mmCIF file of C-alpha atoms (C1' of nucleotides) in Angstrom:
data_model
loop_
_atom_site.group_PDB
_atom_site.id
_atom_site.type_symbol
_atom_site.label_atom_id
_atom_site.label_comp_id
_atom_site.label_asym_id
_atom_site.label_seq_id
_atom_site.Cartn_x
_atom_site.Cartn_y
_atom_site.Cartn_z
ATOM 1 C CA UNK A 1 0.947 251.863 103.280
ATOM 2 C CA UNK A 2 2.482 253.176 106.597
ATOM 3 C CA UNK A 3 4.893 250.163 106.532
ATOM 4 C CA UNK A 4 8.238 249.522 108.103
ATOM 5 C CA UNK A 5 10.673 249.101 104.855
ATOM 6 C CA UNK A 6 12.755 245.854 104.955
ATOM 7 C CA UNK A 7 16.249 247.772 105.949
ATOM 8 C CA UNK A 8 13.967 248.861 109.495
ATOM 9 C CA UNK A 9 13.138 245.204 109.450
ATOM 10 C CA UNK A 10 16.372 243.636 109.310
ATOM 11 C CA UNK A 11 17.841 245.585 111.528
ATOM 12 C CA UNK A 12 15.298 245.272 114.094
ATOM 13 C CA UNK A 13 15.480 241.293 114.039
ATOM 14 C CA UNK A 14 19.758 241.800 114.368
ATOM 15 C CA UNK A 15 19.327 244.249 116.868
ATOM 16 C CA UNK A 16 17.235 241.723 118.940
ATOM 17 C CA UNK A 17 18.889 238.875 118.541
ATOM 18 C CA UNK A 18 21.904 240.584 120.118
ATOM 19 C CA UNK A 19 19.783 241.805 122.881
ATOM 20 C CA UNK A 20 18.157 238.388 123.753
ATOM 21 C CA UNK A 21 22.118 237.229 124.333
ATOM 22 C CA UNK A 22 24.544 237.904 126.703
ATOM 23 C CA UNK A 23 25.600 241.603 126.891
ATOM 24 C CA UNK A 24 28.977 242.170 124.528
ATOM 25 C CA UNK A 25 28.757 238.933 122.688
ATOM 26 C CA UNK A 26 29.787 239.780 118.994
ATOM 27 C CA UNK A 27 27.877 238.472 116.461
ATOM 28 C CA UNK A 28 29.179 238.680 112.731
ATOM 29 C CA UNK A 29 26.830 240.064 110.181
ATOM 30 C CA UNK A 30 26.898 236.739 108.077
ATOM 31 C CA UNK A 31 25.803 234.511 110.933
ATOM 32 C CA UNK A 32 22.391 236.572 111.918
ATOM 33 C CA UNK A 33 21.696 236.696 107.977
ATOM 34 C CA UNK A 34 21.563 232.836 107.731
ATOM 35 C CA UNK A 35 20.088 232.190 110.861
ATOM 36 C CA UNK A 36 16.919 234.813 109.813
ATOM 37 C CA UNK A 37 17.271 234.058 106.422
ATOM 38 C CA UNK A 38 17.403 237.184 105.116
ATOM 39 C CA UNK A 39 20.209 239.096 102.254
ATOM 40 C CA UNK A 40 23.278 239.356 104.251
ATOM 41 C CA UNK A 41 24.467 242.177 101.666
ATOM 42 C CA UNK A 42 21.569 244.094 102.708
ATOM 43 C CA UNK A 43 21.482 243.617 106.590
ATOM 44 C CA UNK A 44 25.011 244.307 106.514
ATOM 45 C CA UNK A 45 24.464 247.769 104.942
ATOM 46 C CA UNK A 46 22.296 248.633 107.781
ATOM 47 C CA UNK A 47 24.541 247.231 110.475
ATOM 48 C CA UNK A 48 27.024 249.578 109.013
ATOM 49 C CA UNK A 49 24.540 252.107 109.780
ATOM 50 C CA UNK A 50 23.971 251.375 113.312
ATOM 51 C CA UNK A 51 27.668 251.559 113.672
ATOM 52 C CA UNK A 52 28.428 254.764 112.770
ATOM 53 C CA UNK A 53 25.336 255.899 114.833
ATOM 54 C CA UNK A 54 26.665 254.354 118.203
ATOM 55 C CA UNK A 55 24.023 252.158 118.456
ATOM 56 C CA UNK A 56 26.174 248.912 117.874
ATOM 57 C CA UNK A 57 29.713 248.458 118.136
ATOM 58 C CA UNK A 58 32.090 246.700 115.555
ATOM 59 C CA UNK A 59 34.832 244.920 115.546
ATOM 60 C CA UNK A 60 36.819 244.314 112.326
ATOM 61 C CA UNK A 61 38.820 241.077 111.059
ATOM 62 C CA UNK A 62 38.305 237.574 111.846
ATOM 63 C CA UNK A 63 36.133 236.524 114.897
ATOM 64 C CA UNK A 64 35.255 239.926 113.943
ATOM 65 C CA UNK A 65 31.043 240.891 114.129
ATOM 66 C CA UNK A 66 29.096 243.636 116.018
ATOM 67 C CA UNK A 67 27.514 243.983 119.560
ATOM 68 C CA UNK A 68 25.215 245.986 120.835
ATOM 69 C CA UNK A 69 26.261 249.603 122.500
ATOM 70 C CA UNK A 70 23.590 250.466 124.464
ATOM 71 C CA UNK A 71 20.904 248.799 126.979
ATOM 72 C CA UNK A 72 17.738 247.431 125.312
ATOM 73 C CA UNK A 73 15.755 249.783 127.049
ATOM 74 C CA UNK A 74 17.899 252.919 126.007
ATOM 75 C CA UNK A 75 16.967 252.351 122.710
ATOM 76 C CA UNK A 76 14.142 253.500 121.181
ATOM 77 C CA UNK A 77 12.538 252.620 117.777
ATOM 78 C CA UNK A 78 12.064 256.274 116.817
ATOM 79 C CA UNK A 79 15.987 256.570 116.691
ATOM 80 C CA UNK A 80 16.738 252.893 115.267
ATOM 81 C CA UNK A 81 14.130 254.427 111.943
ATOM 82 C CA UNK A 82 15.795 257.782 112.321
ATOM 83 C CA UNK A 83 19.397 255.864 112.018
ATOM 84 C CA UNK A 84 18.745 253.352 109.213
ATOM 85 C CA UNK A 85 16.344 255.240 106.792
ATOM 86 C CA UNK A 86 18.440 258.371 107.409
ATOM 87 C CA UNK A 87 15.159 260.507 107.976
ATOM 88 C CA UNK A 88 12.727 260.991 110.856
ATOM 89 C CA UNK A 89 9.259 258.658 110.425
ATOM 90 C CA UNK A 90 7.058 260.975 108.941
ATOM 91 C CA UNK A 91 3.120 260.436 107.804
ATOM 92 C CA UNK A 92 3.215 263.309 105.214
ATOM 93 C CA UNK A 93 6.100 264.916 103.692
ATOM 94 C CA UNK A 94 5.414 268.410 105.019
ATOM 95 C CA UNK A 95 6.818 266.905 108.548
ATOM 96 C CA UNK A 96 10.015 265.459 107.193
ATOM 97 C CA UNK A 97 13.041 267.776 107.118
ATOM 98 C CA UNK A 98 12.424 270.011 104.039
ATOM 99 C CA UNK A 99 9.022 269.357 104.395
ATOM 100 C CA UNK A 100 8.007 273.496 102.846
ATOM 101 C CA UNK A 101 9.318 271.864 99.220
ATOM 102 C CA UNK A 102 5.768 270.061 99.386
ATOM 103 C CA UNK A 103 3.972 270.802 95.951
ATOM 104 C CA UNK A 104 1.095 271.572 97.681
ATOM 105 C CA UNK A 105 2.013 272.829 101.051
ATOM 106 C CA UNK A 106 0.715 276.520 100.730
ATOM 107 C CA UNK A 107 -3.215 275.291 99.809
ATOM 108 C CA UNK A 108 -2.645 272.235 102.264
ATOM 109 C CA UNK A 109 -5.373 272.119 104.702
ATOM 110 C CA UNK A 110 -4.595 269.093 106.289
ATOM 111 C CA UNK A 111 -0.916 269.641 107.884
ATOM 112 C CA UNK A 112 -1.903 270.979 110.956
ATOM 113 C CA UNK A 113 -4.860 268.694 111.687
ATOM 114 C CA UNK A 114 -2.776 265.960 110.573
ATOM 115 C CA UNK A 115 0.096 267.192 113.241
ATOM 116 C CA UNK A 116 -1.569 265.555 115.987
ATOM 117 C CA UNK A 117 -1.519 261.945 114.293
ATOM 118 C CA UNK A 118 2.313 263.135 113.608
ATOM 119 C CA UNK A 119 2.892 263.791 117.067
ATOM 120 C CA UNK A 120 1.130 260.562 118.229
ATOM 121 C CA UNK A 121 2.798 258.558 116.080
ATOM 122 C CA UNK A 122 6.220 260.211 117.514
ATOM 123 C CA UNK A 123 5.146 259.058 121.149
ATOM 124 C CA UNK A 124 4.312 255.679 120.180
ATOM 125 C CA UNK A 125 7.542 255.042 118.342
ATOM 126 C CA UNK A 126 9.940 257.108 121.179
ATOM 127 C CA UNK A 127 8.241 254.956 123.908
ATOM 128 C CA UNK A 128 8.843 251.734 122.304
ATOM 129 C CA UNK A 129 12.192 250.464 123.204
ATOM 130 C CA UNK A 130 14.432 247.369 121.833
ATOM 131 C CA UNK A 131 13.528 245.942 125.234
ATOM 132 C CA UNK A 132 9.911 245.790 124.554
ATOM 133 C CA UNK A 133 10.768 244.029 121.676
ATOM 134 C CA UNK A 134 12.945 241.112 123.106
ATOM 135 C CA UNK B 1 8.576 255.617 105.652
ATOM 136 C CA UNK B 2 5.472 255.403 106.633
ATOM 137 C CA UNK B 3 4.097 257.876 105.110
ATOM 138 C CA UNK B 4 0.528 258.332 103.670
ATOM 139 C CA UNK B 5 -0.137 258.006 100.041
ATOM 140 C CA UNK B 6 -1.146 261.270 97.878
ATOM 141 C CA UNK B 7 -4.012 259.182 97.185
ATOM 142 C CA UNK B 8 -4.936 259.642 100.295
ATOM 143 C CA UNK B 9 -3.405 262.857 101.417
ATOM 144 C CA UNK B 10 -6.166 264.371 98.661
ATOM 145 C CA UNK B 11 -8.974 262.243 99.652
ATOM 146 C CA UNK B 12 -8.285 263.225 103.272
ATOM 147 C CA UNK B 13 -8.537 267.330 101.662
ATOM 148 C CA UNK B 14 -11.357 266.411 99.869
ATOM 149 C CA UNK B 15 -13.488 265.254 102.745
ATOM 150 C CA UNK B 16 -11.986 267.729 105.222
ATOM 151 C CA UNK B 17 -13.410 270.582 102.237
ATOM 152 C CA UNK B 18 -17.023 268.931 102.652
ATOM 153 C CA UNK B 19 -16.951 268.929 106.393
ATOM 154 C CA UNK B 20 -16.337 272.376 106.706
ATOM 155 C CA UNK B 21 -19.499 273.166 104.689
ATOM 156 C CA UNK B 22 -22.830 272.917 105.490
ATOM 157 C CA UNK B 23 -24.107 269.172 105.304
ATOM 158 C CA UNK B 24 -25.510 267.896 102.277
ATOM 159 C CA UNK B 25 -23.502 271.093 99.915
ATOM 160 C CA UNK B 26 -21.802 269.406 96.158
ATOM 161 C CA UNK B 27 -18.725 269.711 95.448
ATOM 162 C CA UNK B 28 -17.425 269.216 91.628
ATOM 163 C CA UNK B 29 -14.362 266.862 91.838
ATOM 164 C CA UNK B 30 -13.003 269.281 89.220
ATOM 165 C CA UNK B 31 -13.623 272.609 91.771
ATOM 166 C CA UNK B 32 -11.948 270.803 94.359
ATOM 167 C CA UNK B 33 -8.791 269.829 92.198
ATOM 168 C CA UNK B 34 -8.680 273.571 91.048
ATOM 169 C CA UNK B 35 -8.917 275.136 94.558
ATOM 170 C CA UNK B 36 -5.879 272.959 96.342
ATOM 171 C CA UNK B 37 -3.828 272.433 93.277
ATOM 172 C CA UNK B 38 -3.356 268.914 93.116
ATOM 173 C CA UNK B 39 -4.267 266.580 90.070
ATOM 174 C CA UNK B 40 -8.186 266.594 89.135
ATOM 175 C CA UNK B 41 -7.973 262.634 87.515
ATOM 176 C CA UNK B 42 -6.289 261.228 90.454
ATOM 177 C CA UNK B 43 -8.490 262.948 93.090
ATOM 178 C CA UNK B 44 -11.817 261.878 90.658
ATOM 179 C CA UNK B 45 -10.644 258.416 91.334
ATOM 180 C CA UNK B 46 -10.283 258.994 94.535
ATOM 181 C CA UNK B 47 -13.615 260.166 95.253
ATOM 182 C CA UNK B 48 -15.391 257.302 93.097
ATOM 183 C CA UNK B 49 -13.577 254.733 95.757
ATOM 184 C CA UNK B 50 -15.039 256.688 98.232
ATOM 185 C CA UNK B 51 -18.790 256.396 96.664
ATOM 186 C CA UNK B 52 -18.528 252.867 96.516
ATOM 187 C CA UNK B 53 -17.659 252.498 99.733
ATOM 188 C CA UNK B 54 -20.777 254.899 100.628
ATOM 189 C CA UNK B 55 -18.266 257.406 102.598
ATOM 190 C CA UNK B 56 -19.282 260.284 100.267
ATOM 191 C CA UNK B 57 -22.651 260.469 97.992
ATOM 192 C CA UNK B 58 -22.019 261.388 93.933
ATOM 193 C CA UNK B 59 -24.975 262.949 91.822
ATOM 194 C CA UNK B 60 -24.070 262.723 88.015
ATOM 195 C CA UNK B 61 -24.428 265.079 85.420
ATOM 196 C CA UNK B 62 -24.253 268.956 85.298
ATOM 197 C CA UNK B 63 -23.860 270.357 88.409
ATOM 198 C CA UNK B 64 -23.287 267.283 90.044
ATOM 199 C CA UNK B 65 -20.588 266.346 92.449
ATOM 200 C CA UNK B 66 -20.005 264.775 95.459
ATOM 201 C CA UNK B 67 -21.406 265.247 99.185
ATOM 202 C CA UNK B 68 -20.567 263.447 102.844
ATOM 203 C CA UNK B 69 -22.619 260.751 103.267
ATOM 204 C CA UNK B 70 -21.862 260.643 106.865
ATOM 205 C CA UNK B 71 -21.376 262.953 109.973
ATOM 206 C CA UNK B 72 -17.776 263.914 110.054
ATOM 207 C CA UNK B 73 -17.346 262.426 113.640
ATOM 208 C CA UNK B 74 -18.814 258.844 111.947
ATOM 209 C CA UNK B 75 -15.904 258.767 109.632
ATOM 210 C CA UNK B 76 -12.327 257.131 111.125
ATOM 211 C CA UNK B 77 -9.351 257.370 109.229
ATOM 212 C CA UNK B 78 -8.217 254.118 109.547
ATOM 213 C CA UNK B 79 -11.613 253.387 107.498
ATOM 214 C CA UNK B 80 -11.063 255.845 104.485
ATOM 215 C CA UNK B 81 -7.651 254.482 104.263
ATOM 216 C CA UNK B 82 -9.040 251.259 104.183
ATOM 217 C CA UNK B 83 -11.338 252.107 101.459
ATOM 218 C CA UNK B 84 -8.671 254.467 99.069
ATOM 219 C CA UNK B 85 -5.875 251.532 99.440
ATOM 220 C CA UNK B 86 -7.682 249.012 99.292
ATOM 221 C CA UNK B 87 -6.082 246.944 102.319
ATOM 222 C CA UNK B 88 -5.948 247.569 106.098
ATOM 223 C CA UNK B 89 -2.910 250.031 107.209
ATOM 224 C CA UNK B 90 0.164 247.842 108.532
ATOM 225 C CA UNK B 91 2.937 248.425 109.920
ATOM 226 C CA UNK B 92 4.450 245.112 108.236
ATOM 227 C CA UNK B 93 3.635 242.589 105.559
ATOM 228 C CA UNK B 94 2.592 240.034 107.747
ATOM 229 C CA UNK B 95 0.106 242.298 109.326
ATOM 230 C CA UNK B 96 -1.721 242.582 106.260
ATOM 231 C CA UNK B 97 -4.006 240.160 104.279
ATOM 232 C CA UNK B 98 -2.898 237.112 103.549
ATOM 233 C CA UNK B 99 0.495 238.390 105.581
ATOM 234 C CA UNK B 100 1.688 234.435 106.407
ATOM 235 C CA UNK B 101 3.436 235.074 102.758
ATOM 236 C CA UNK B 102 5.920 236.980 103.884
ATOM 237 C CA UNK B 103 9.467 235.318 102.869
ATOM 238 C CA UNK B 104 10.721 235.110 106.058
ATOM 239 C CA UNK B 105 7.371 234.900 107.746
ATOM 240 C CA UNK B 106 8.745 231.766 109.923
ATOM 241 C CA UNK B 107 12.032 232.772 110.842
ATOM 242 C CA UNK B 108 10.809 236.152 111.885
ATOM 243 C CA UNK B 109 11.476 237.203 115.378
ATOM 244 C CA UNK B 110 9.815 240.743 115.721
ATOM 245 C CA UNK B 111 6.261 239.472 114.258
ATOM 246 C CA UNK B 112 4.986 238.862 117.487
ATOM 247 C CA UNK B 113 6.726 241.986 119.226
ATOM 248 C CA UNK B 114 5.904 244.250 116.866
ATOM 249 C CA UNK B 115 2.545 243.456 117.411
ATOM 250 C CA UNK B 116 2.088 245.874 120.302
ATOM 251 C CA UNK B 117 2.888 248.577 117.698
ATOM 252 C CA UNK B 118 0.214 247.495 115.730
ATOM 253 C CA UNK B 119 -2.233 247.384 117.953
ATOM 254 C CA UNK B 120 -1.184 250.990 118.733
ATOM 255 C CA UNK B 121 -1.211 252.347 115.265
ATOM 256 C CA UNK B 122 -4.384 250.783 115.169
ATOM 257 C CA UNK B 123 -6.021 252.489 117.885
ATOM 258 C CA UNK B 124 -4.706 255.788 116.447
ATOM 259 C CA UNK B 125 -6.333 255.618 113.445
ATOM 260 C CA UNK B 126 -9.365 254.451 114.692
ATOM 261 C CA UNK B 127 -9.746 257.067 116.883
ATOM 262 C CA UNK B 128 -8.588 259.652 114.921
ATOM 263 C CA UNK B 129 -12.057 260.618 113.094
ATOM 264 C CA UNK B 130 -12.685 263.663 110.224
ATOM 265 C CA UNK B 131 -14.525 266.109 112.514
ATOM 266 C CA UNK B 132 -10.872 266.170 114.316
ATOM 267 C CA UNK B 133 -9.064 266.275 111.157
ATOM 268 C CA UNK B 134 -11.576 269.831 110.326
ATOM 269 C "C1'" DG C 1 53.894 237.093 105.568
ATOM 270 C "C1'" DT C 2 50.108 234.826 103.620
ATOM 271 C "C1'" DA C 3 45.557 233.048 103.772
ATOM 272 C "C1'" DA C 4 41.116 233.358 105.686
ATOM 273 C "C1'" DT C 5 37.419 235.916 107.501
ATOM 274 C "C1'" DA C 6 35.392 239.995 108.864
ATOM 275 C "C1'" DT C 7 33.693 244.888 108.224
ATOM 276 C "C1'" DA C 8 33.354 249.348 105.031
ATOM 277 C "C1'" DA C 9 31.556 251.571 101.318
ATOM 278 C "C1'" DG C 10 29.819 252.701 97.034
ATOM 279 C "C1'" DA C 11 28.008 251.551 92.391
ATOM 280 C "C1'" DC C 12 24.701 249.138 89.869
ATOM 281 C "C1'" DT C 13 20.312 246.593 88.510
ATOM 282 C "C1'" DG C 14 15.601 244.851 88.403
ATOM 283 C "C1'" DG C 15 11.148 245.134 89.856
ATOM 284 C "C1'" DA C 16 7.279 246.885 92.234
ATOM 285 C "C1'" DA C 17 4.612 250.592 93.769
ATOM 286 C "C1'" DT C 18 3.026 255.174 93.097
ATOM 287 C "C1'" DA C 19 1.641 259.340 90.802
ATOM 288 C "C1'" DG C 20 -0.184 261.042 87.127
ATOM 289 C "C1'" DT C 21 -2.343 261.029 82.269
ATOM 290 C "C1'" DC C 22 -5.557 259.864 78.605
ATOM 291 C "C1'" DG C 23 -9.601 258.265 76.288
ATOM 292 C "C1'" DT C 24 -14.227 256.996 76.197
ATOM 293 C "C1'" DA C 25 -18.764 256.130 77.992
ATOM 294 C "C1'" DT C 26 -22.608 257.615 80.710
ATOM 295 C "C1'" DT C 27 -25.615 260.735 83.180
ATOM 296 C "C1'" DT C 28 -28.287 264.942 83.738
ATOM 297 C "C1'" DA C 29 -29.608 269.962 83.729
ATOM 298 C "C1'" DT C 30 -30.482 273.540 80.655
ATOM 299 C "C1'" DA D 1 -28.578 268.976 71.365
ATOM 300 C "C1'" DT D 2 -24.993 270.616 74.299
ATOM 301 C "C1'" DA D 3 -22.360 271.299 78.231
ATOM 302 C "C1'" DA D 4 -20.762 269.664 82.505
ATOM 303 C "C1'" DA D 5 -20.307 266.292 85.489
ATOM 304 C "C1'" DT D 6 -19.181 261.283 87.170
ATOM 305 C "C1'" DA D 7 -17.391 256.270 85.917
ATOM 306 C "C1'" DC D 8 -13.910 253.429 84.602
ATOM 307 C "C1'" DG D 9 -10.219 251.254 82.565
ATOM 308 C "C1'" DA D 10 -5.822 251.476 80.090
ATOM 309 C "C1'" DC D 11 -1.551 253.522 79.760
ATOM 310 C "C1'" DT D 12 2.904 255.923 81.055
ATOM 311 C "C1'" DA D 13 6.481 257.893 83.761
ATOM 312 C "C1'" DT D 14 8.903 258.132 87.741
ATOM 313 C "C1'" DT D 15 10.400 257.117 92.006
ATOM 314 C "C1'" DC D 16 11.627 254.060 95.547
ATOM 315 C "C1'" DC D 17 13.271 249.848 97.366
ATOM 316 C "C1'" DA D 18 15.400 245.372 97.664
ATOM 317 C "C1'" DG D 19 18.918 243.037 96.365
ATOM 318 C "C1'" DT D 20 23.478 242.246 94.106
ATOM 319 C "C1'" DC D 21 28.267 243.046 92.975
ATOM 320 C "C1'" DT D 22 32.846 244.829 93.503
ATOM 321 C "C1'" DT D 23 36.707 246.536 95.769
ATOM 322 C "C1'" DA D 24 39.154 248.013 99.789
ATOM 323 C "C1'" DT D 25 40.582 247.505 104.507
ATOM 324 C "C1'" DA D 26 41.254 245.354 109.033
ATOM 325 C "C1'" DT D 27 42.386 241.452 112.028
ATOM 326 C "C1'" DT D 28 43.462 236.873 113.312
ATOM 327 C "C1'" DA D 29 45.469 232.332 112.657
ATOM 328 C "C1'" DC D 30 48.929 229.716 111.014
#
DNA sequence: GTAATATAAGACTGGAATAGTCGTATTTAT
DNA sequence: ATAAATACGACTATTCCAGTCTTATATTAC
């Protein structure tokens, strides 16, 4: 209930351990997956990810790995969710992209009471940054 | 991603129904099933979780039902999650009963970080009560 | 130029969680 | 007695998620 999934997880822990280290050092997706002990097939999915977003920059080939892109504190948590699970955090369906397809969204009474836990929730994830995290 | 359960999308409904009517008013489980279209065995349970816990007041029989059991401004959301899940809201595993059983629960570098987040979902919930949700 | 070590990307699988259903017992007003 | 309601547990179906596997490509070292 309300949890982070393991992919938002993962990435997190790689994307801090790069930012607790000196700025551009490249770390390869197979190191961070031992040292956390977690499934290096899975964190490198998500690393993949971050790539393509910008976030974090790869390098291919031996003494290859990835490094961050971006300050800590220019990136928010909202976006790092956004990037990995492909979707916006949302508390209810109706607020995801889409979110009319709801079976019940015409007798709903709850969306627009609900928006202002939606909205909080926004602000507490957009003011969180990967610095607050280090 | 952390998004509420219909379990507790339609409990939410259900109370937010009795709120808006004058205190101490039954409501079939059945009525309120029929009037928002969602599933009348689901919601039943639902509402028998929510006796238990003493959130909502049932009278058996023929034209029985259920009724609040408390004022509307009384009632957090945190709590009636709480009580329809079973377990405390979290963010994370670890955050959660019996949460040092998380696999990587010592190598884990965000636990303490992610904290903060916690701590502010937290505080959201808790002050996020029914009368706001009406 | 070949071997070794990385990333890139997609398909596949198993298991857990969730949503929903069904059946039966019990309670109570009429 | 009957009808209408809650109580409760078992069951099923489906969806989602974590994790694995495979193949391709890029880069460096030798």
């Amino acid at each position: 209930m309300l949890q982070l999934s393991k992919k938002v997880e993962y990435g997190l822990i790689a994307l801090r351990h790069m930012a607790m280290n000196p700025r551009g050092q490249v770390f390869a997706a197979k190191e961070i997956a031992v040292k956390f002990d977690i499934s290096y097939e899975l964190l490198a999915k998500v690393l993949q990810k971050l790539t393509k977003a910008g976030v974090v920059i790869s390098t291919q080939g031996m003494h290859g790995g990835y490094s961050l892109a971006k300050k800590p504190n220019e990136l928010r948590v909202s976006s790092i969710i956004s990037v990995i699970e492909e979707e916006r955090p949302t508390i209810a369906e109706c607020y995801a992209e889409g979110g009319e397809d709801c079976s019940i969204f015409n007798a709903c009474t709850i969306r627009k009471p609900l928006g202002k836990m939606q909205h909080n929730l926004n602000l507490l994830l957009e003011n969180t940054t990967l610095e607050q995290i280090v």
